[in-house]
PDB file of C-alpha atoms in Angstrom:
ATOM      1  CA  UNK F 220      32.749 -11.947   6.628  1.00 62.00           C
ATOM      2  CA  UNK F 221      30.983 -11.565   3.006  1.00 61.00           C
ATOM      3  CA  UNK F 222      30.049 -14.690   1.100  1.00 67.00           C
ATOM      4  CA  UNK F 223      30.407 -15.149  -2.308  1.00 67.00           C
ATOM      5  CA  UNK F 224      26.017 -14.908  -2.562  1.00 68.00           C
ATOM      6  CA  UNK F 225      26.476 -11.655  -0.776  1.00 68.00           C
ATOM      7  CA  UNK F 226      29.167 -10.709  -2.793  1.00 69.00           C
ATOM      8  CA  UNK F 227      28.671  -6.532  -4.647  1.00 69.00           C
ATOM      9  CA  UNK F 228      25.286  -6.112  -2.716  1.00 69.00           C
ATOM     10  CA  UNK F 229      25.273  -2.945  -0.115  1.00 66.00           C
ATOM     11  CA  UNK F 230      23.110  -1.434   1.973  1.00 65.00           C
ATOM     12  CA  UNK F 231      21.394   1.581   1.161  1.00 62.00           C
ATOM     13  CA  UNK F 232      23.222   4.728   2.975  1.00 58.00           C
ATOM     14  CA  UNK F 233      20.363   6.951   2.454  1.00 57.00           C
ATOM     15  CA  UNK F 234      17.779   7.754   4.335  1.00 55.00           C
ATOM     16  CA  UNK F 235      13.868   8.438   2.924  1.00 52.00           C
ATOM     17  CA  UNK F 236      11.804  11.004   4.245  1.00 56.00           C
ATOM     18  CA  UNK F 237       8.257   9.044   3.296  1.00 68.00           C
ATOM     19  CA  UNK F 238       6.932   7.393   5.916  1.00 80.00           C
ATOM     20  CA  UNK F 239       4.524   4.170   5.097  1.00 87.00           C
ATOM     21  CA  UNK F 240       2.003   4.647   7.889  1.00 90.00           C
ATOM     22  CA  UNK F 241       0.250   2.017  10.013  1.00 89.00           C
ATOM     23  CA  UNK F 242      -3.086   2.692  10.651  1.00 90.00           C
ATOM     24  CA  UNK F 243      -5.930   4.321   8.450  1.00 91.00           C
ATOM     25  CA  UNK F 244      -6.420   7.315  10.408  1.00 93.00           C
ATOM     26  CA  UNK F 245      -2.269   7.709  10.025  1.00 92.00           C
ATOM     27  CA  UNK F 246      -2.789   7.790   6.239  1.00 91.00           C
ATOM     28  CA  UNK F 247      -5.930  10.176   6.304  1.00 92.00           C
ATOM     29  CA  UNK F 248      -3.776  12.471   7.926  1.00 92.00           C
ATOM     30  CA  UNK F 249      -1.517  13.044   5.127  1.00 91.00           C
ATOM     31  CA  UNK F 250      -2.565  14.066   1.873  1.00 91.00           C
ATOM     32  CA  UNK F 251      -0.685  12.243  -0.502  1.00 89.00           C
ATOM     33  CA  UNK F 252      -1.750   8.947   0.977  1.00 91.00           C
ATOM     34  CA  UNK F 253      -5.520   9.981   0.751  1.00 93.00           C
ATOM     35  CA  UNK F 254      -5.264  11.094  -2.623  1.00 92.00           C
ATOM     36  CA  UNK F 255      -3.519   7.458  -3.362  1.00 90.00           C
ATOM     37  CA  UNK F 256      -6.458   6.173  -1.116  1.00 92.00           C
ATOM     38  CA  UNK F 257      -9.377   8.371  -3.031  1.00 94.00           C
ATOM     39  CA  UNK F 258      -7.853   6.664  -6.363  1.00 93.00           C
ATOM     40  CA  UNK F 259      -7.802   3.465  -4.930  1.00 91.00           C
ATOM     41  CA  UNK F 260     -11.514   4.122  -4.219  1.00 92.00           C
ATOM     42  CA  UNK F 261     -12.911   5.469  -7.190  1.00 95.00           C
ATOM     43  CA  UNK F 262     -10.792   2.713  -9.730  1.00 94.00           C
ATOM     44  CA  UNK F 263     -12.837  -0.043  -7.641  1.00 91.00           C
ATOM     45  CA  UNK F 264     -15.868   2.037  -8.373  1.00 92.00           C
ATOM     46  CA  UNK F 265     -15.235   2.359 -12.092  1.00 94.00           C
ATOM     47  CA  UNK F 266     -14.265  -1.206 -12.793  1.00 95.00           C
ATOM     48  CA  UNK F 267     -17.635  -2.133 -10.903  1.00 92.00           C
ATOM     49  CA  UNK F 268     -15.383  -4.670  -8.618  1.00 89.00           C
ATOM     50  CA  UNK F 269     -18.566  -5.307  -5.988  1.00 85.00           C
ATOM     51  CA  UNK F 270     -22.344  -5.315  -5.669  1.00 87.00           C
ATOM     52  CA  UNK F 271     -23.642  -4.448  -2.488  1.00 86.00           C
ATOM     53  CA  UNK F 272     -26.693  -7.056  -1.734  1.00 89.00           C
ATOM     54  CA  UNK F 273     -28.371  -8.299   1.529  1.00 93.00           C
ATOM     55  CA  UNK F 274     -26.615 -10.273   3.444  1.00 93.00           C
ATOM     56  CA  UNK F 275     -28.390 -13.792   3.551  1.00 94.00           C
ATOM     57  CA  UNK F 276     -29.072 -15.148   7.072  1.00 95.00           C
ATOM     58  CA  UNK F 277     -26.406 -16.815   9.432  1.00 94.00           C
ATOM     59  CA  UNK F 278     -23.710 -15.872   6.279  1.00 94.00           C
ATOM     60  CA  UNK F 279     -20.537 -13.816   7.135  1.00 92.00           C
ATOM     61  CA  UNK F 280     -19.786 -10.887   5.170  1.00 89.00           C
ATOM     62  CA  UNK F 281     -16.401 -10.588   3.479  1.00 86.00           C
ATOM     63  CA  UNK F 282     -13.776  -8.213   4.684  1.00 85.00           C
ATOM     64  CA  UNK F 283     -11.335  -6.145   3.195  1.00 85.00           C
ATOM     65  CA  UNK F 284      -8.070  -4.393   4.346  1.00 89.00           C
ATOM     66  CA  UNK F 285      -6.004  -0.964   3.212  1.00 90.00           C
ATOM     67  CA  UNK F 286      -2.301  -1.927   2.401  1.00 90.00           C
ATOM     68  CA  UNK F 287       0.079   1.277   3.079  1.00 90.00           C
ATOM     69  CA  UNK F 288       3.473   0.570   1.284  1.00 88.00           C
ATOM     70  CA  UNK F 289       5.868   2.298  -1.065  1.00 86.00           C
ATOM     71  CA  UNK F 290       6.973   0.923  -4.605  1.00 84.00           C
ATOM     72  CA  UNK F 291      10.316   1.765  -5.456  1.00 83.00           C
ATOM     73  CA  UNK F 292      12.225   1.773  -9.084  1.00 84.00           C
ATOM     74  CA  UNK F 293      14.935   0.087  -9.588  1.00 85.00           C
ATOM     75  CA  UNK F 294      17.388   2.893  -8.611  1.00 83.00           C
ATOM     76  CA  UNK F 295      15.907   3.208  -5.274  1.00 77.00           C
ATOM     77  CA  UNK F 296      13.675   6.144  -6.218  1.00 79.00           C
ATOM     78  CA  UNK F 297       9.639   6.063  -5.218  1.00 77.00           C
ATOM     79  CA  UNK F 298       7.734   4.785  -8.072  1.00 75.00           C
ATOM     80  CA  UNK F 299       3.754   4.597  -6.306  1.00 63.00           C
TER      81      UNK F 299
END
């Protein structure tokens, strides 16, 4: 049964050969994600987005985390 809100909206039939992986070491592996991940890098160098200081006693220091996903255009094609 399709509902009028789920009315003209289909599932996409194909099938994408990129992978998003799910780990770091996954994404070293492969070159296009450590290229994305070396650009990454060096834009957060250039804009100057941290100082690295000594960490004042009993303070925790502030973590950070690598986000693997896709962007897609409208169309369905891979944009990033």
């Amino acid at each position: 049964m399709v509902t009028r809100a789920k009315a003209g909206v289909f599932k996409p039939k194909a099938f994408l050969a990129e992978t998003e992986p799910s780990t770091v070491q996954q994404a070293l592996s492969e070159p296009q994600w450590r290229a994305a991940m070396d650009d990454e890098y060096n834009a957060l160098m250039k804009n100057k987005t941290w100082t690295l200081v000594t960490l004042p006693p009993h303070r925790k220091c502030i973590g950070c985390k690598w986000v693997f996903k896709l962007k897609y255009n409208p169309n369905g094609s891979i944009l990033k």
